[in-house]
């Protein structure tokens, strides 16, 4: 059984109360600490040994003549860069692909610029409302007709031989994911020094690598960072991603590495030691803004709890992930109380909600269901406008 430490109740309470200031704040913090410790204990026990249960993107009815690859471009307000992105796809040396562009209700001229392209392989869909970053990625997966999926974000681009180099790797063994280095185009030297090359912890990599070994190395090292790459530098089997639950909306910043880890728990990874795409990172990109606002403070907790619950992984790996999750809960509590006072109640509520939902994975009927616009984008009635060329 994968359980949190029995000392988590005392540690949570101690860490929260130790950082509280003033009598009224101590009282409020004490209530939050008791609520948190009770929820942590219940959720980790009730969820022991459970398989990760998440909603799946709705499958499409496929025709007889299908492309090998679906190149998916989820876009939002990308008018300045989307033409460059699509040009890089249409210039690929490998030709058996479709290109699916899903515009997430942009407020600029993105859709108009996409509509200028005239190519039978291009399908353009516009959402009638914004379904969120993760919801739009899942929408792309649901619409894709290819056996393999290659994402390209609207401000990134592929190098000419990207598809040609990655597609053949899936003919070998149990490969579910293929990845490669990427070039970086950025005005942020600090970011480039930190994220310019992601795969160093995995080196040396062979042409084919055991997926579970990669997950084990990642967890033993603390489960920090993204050792595989952003979606633009990764190709994967569509049906395998659907099988493991798609991209999870609780992880807006870590949705990619979270998905890669679930794929790797069931398959091997192919490695091409050659830059095949370009990652464009500037101060106005979504990732840069997200890191600045700290809007995804719970992402790492979701990542760890997913690893702890994943029965495709060895028990020792899940125990390690569970311990990391427990320590992260305590660290998050301390960070909340040392942060802006006006945000403490809201962030504590978010933390408690996370712990409760993580425990709800214990049975399929309690599986987490995203609500609001993201849910409508993942399941149920289609609401998009199809502007296929």
XYZ file of C-alpha atoms in Angstrom:
389
model
C 0.000 0.000 0.000
C 1.200 3.503 -0.890
C 0.588 5.654 2.162
C 1.741 9.048 3.355
C 3.907 9.165 6.462
C 1.933 8.856 9.696
C 3.813 11.923 10.933
C 2.313 14.167 8.257
C -0.425 15.422 10.599
C 2.030 16.718 13.159
C 4.473 18.058 10.580
C 1.769 19.909 8.668
C 0.382 21.496 11.794
C 3.830 22.443 13.085
C 4.973 23.979 9.810
C 1.803 26.036 9.437
C 1.639 27.279 13.018
C 5.345 28.049 13.223
C 5.047 30.604 10.442
C 1.819 32.244 11.653
C 2.001 35.734 13.174
C -0.453 37.199 15.669
C -3.204 35.619 17.747
C -5.958 35.859 15.137
C -3.685 34.467 12.460
C -2.585 31.605 14.686
C -6.230 30.666 15.251
C -6.997 30.735 11.524
C -3.818 28.841 10.722
C -4.619 26.227 13.346
C -7.994 25.580 11.740
C -6.395 25.285 8.305
C -3.668 22.997 9.609
C -6.122 20.603 11.248
C -8.248 20.596 8.099
C -5.227 19.898 5.928
C -3.741 17.148 8.103
C -7.100 15.372 8.303
C -7.567 15.566 4.534
C -4.022 14.385 3.786
C -4.415 11.370 6.040
C -7.806 10.358 4.641
C -6.899 10.840 0.989
C -3.622 8.942 1.043
C -5.166 5.984 2.846
C -8.359 5.812 0.769
C -6.396 6.115 -2.473
C -3.809 3.426 -1.772
C -3.115 1.165 -4.722
C -5.579 2.974 -6.969
C -5.114 3.266 -10.715
C -5.107 6.784 -12.093
C -8.572 7.525 -13.463
C -9.035 10.574 -15.678
C -11.528 11.597 -18.367
C -10.463 10.664 -21.901
C -10.763 12.811 -25.007
C -13.654 11.508 -27.092
C -12.528 9.178 -29.874
C -13.318 9.996 -33.484
C -14.780 7.684 -36.111
C -11.929 7.254 -38.576
C -12.153 6.786 -42.322
C -10.278 4.383 -44.605
C -7.595 6.780 -45.863
C -5.802 8.096 -42.804
C -2.607 10.105 -42.481
C 0.336 8.571 -40.640
C 0.906 11.724 -38.575
C -1.347 14.460 -37.232
C 0.584 17.690 -36.725
C -1.474 19.590 -34.160
C -1.181 23.348 -33.679
C -3.161 24.720 -30.702
C -3.154 28.518 -31.013
C -4.355 31.565 -29.124
C -3.508 35.133 -30.124
C -0.549 33.984 -32.219
C -0.998 36.323 -35.178
C 2.666 37.371 -35.177
C 4.077 33.853 -35.418
C 1.455 31.381 -36.666
C 2.311 31.726 -40.368
C 5.931 30.830 -39.684
C 4.747 27.838 -37.685
C 2.423 26.506 -40.412
C 5.029 27.145 -43.128
C 7.453 24.909 -41.227
C 4.891 22.109 -41.169
C 3.975 22.355 -44.839
C 7.683 22.299 -45.754
C 8.357 18.914 -44.123
C 10.254 16.344 -46.174
C 7.862 13.655 -44.850
C 4.530 14.189 -46.608
C 2.027 11.722 -45.107
C 0.455 14.020 -42.541
C -2.532 16.204 -41.769
C -2.213 19.570 -40.035
C -4.900 20.357 -37.448
C -5.046 23.967 -36.241
C -7.368 24.644 -33.302
C -7.824 28.338 -32.566
C -8.847 28.863 -28.941
C -11.139 31.835 -29.625
C -8.312 34.282 -30.373
C -8.972 38.008 -30.051
C -6.425 38.998 -32.717
C -6.024 38.140 -36.420
C -4.711 34.599 -35.848
C -7.640 32.933 -37.596
C -7.474 35.265 -40.588
C -3.794 34.502 -41.087
C -4.336 30.755 -40.793
C -7.171 30.938 -43.304
C -4.833 32.272 -45.993
C -3.262 28.846 -46.379
C -4.686 26.644 -49.129
C -3.632 23.045 -48.629
C -5.793 19.943 -48.572
C -3.896 18.616 -45.537
C -4.846 21.620 -43.420
C -7.905 21.540 -41.153
C -8.765 24.669 -39.192
C -11.162 24.663 -36.233
C -12.179 27.646 -34.105
C -13.564 27.147 -30.612
C -16.682 29.183 -29.898
C -15.285 29.969 -26.447
C -11.859 29.669 -24.839
C -11.483 26.189 -23.330
C -8.101 26.789 -21.707
C -4.606 25.765 -22.718
C -4.904 22.129 -21.643
C -8.437 21.810 -22.965
C -7.255 22.997 -26.375
C -4.458 20.405 -26.446
C -6.960 17.662 -25.668
C -9.250 19.031 -28.378
C -6.385 18.627 -30.856
C -5.896 15.013 -29.771
C -9.586 14.282 -30.122
C -9.684 15.692 -33.667
C -6.448 14.033 -34.807
C -6.818 11.208 -37.342
C -3.192 10.076 -37.493
C -1.574 7.153 -35.718
C 1.117 9.524 -34.420
C 0.820 13.080 -33.107
C 3.376 15.865 -33.354
C 2.432 19.088 -31.581
C 3.782 22.465 -32.654
C 2.913 25.482 -30.570
C 1.954 28.560 -32.548
C 5.157 30.425 -31.730
C 7.491 27.437 -32.329
C 8.446 25.774 -35.590
C 9.697 22.470 -36.961
C 12.948 21.978 -38.841
C 12.534 20.430 -42.330
C 13.354 16.788 -41.492
C 11.565 16.576 -38.130
C 8.807 14.149 -39.138
C 11.089 12.146 -41.431
C 13.511 11.477 -38.572
C 10.962 10.709 -35.844
C 8.352 8.557 -37.622
C 10.592 5.493 -38.332
C 11.493 5.157 -34.640
C 7.967 3.860 -33.934
C 8.604 0.764 -36.049
C 10.897 -0.592 -33.327
C 9.592 -2.585 -30.352
C 7.351 -0.884 -27.829
C 8.109 2.753 -28.627
C 5.293 5.051 -27.513
C 7.180 8.345 -27.525
C 10.093 9.805 -29.500
C 11.967 12.964 -28.562
C 14.895 15.081 -29.676
C 16.774 18.226 -28.652
C 15.489 21.594 -29.839
C 17.114 24.862 -30.685
C 16.138 27.811 -28.507
C 15.272 31.295 -29.714
C 14.990 33.567 -26.680
C 15.799 37.025 -25.339
C 16.101 35.606 -21.815
C 19.670 34.477 -21.093
C 18.777 33.269 -17.598
C 16.007 31.054 -18.961
C 18.285 29.728 -21.709
C 21.018 28.806 -19.221
C 18.506 26.866 -17.140
C 16.313 25.277 -19.823
C 18.421 25.372 -22.982
C 19.218 21.656 -22.818
C 16.752 19.480 -20.951
C 18.033 15.948 -21.436
C 21.367 16.123 -19.602
C 20.145 14.120 -16.544
C 19.264 11.207 -18.854
C 22.582 11.020 -20.669
C 23.853 8.826 -22.132
C 20.701 8.017 -24.093
C 20.482 5.177 -26.589
C 18.305 5.013 -29.709
C 15.664 3.108 -27.680
C 15.299 3.603 -23.907
C 13.192 1.767 -21.331
C 10.351 4.064 -20.340
C 10.004 2.840 -16.768
C 13.729 3.307 -16.215
C 13.392 6.944 -17.250
C 10.492 7.462 -14.839
C 12.456 5.768 -12.047
C 15.483 8.020 -12.620
C 13.247 11.078 -12.671
C 11.518 10.200 -9.388
C 14.731 9.212 -7.600
C 16.197 12.598 -8.565
C 13.258 14.429 -6.947
C 10.820 14.605 -9.889
C 11.730 18.187 -10.778
C 11.842 19.757 -14.229
C 11.072 18.401 -17.679
C 13.695 15.933 -18.894
C 11.848 15.080 -22.130
C 10.851 18.394 -23.638
C 7.936 20.596 -24.598
C 5.275 19.211 -26.967
C 7.016 20.678 -30.024
C 10.025 18.399 -29.468
C 8.040 15.188 -28.835
C 6.092 12.765 -31.055
C 3.837 10.094 -29.543
C 1.204 7.477 -30.309
C -2.238 9.050 -30.277
C -4.097 6.001 -28.961
C -1.621 5.546 -26.117
C -2.167 9.094 -24.880
C -5.923 8.555 -25.016
C -5.451 5.283 -23.111
C -3.582 6.988 -20.245
C -6.066 9.858 -19.959
C -4.850 12.690 -22.169
C -3.444 15.945 -20.824
C -4.650 16.751 -17.306
C -6.216 20.210 -16.796
C -4.930 20.502 -13.211
C -1.366 20.957 -14.523
C -1.359 24.041 -16.777
C 2.434 24.416 -16.517
C 3.474 20.760 -16.266
C 0.833 19.177 -18.494
C 3.505 17.944 -20.928
C 5.948 16.159 -18.594
C 2.986 14.721 -16.655
C 1.669 13.163 -19.870
C 5.125 11.967 -20.971
C 5.636 10.163 -17.653
C 2.332 8.321 -18.025
C 3.273 7.312 -21.581
C 6.710 6.144 -20.433
C 5.155 4.019 -17.694
C 3.652 1.901 -20.501
C 6.157 2.188 -23.343
C 9.737 2.847 -24.428
C 11.218 6.132 -25.641
C 13.139 6.667 -28.881
C 15.874 9.292 -28.911
C 17.194 11.215 -31.930
C 20.328 13.177 -31.040
C 19.666 15.971 -33.509
C 17.779 19.258 -33.128
C 14.481 18.877 -35.006
C 12.497 21.901 -33.815
C 12.884 25.445 -32.515
C 11.493 26.595 -29.162
C 10.626 30.301 -29.162
C 10.607 31.726 -25.632
C 10.178 35.435 -25.019
C 8.860 37.527 -22.156
C 5.313 37.663 -23.554
C 4.876 33.915 -24.075
C 2.386 31.942 -21.966
C 5.126 30.045 -20.101
C 6.963 33.218 -19.168
C 3.775 34.864 -17.899
C 2.758 31.728 -15.990
C 6.124 31.524 -14.246
C 5.912 35.197 -13.304
C 2.420 35.031 -11.801
C 2.983 31.714 -9.992
C -0.468 30.606 -11.158
C 0.551 26.950 -11.290
C 1.850 26.513 -7.746
C 0.026 23.204 -7.345
C 1.327 21.628 -10.570
C 4.124 19.750 -8.872
C 1.749 18.287 -6.289
C -0.491 16.948 -9.057
C 2.523 15.475 -10.813
C 3.716 13.683 -7.678
C 0.308 12.386 -6.637
C -0.207 11.028 -10.155
C 3.085 9.132 -9.954
C 2.213 7.770 -6.515
C -1.117 6.455 -7.840
C 0.190 5.034 -11.124
C -0.002 1.231 -10.894
C 1.988 0.882 -14.113
C 5.045 1.785 -12.025
C 7.005 -0.347 -9.575
C 5.973 -0.131 -5.927
C 9.306 1.376 -4.836
C 8.918 4.213 -7.363
C 5.409 4.943 -6.147
C 6.525 4.929 -2.489
C 9.258 7.423 -3.347
C 6.747 9.645 -5.195
C 4.371 9.475 -2.231
C 7.114 10.655 0.118
C 7.972 13.520 -2.223
C 4.285 14.466 -2.349
C 4.033 14.562 1.455
C 7.101 16.805 1.748
C 5.780 19.042 -1.038
C 2.479 19.475 0.825
C 4.392 20.700 3.874
C 6.605 22.970 1.797
C 3.587 24.418 0.032
C 1.937 25.142 3.379
C 4.980 27.050 4.574
C 5.230 28.954 1.293
C 1.590 30.025 1.543
C 2.027 31.419 5.047
C 5.221 33.249 4.152
C 3.580 34.744 1.076
C 1.124 37.638 0.672
C -1.410 37.624 3.494
C -4.309 38.482 1.176
C -3.796 35.243 -0.757
C -3.399 32.840 2.148
C -7.007 31.744 2.582
C -7.511 31.216 -1.158
C -4.313 29.228 -1.553
C -5.005 27.096 1.509
C -8.399 26.245 0.082
C -6.753 25.282 -3.216
C -4.268 23.100 -1.357
C -6.971 21.334 0.643
C -9.029 20.847 -2.535
C -6.027 19.267 -4.240
C -5.544 16.772 -1.414
C -9.221 15.859 -1.420
C -9.351 15.332 -5.182
C -6.101 13.351 -5.201
C -7.753 10.960 -2.752
C -10.860 10.755 -4.948
C -8.835 8.856 -7.553
C -9.254 5.756 -5.408
C -12.358 4.605 -7.277
C -13.465 5.202 -10.877
C -16.839 6.617 -9.856
C -15.050 9.345 -7.902
C -12.633 10.183 -10.694
C -11.912 13.862 -11.075
C -13.981 15.644 -13.693
C -12.870 19.109 -14.828
C -15.696 21.588 -14.764
C -16.487 24.789 -16.592
C -15.186 25.521 -20.060
C -12.440 22.900 -19.944
C -14.981 20.128 -19.388
C -17.079 21.303 -22.299
C -13.967 21.294 -24.469
C -13.008 17.726 -23.538
C -16.290 15.898 -23.610
C -19.880 16.292 -24.621
C -21.336 18.245 -27.544
C -18.937 19.783 -30.090
C -19.118 23.562 -30.080
C -16.333 24.460 -32.511
C -16.679 26.055 -35.915
C -14.949 24.024 -38.634
C -13.252 26.289 -41.148
C -11.309 23.576 -42.976
C -9.537 24.696 -46.094
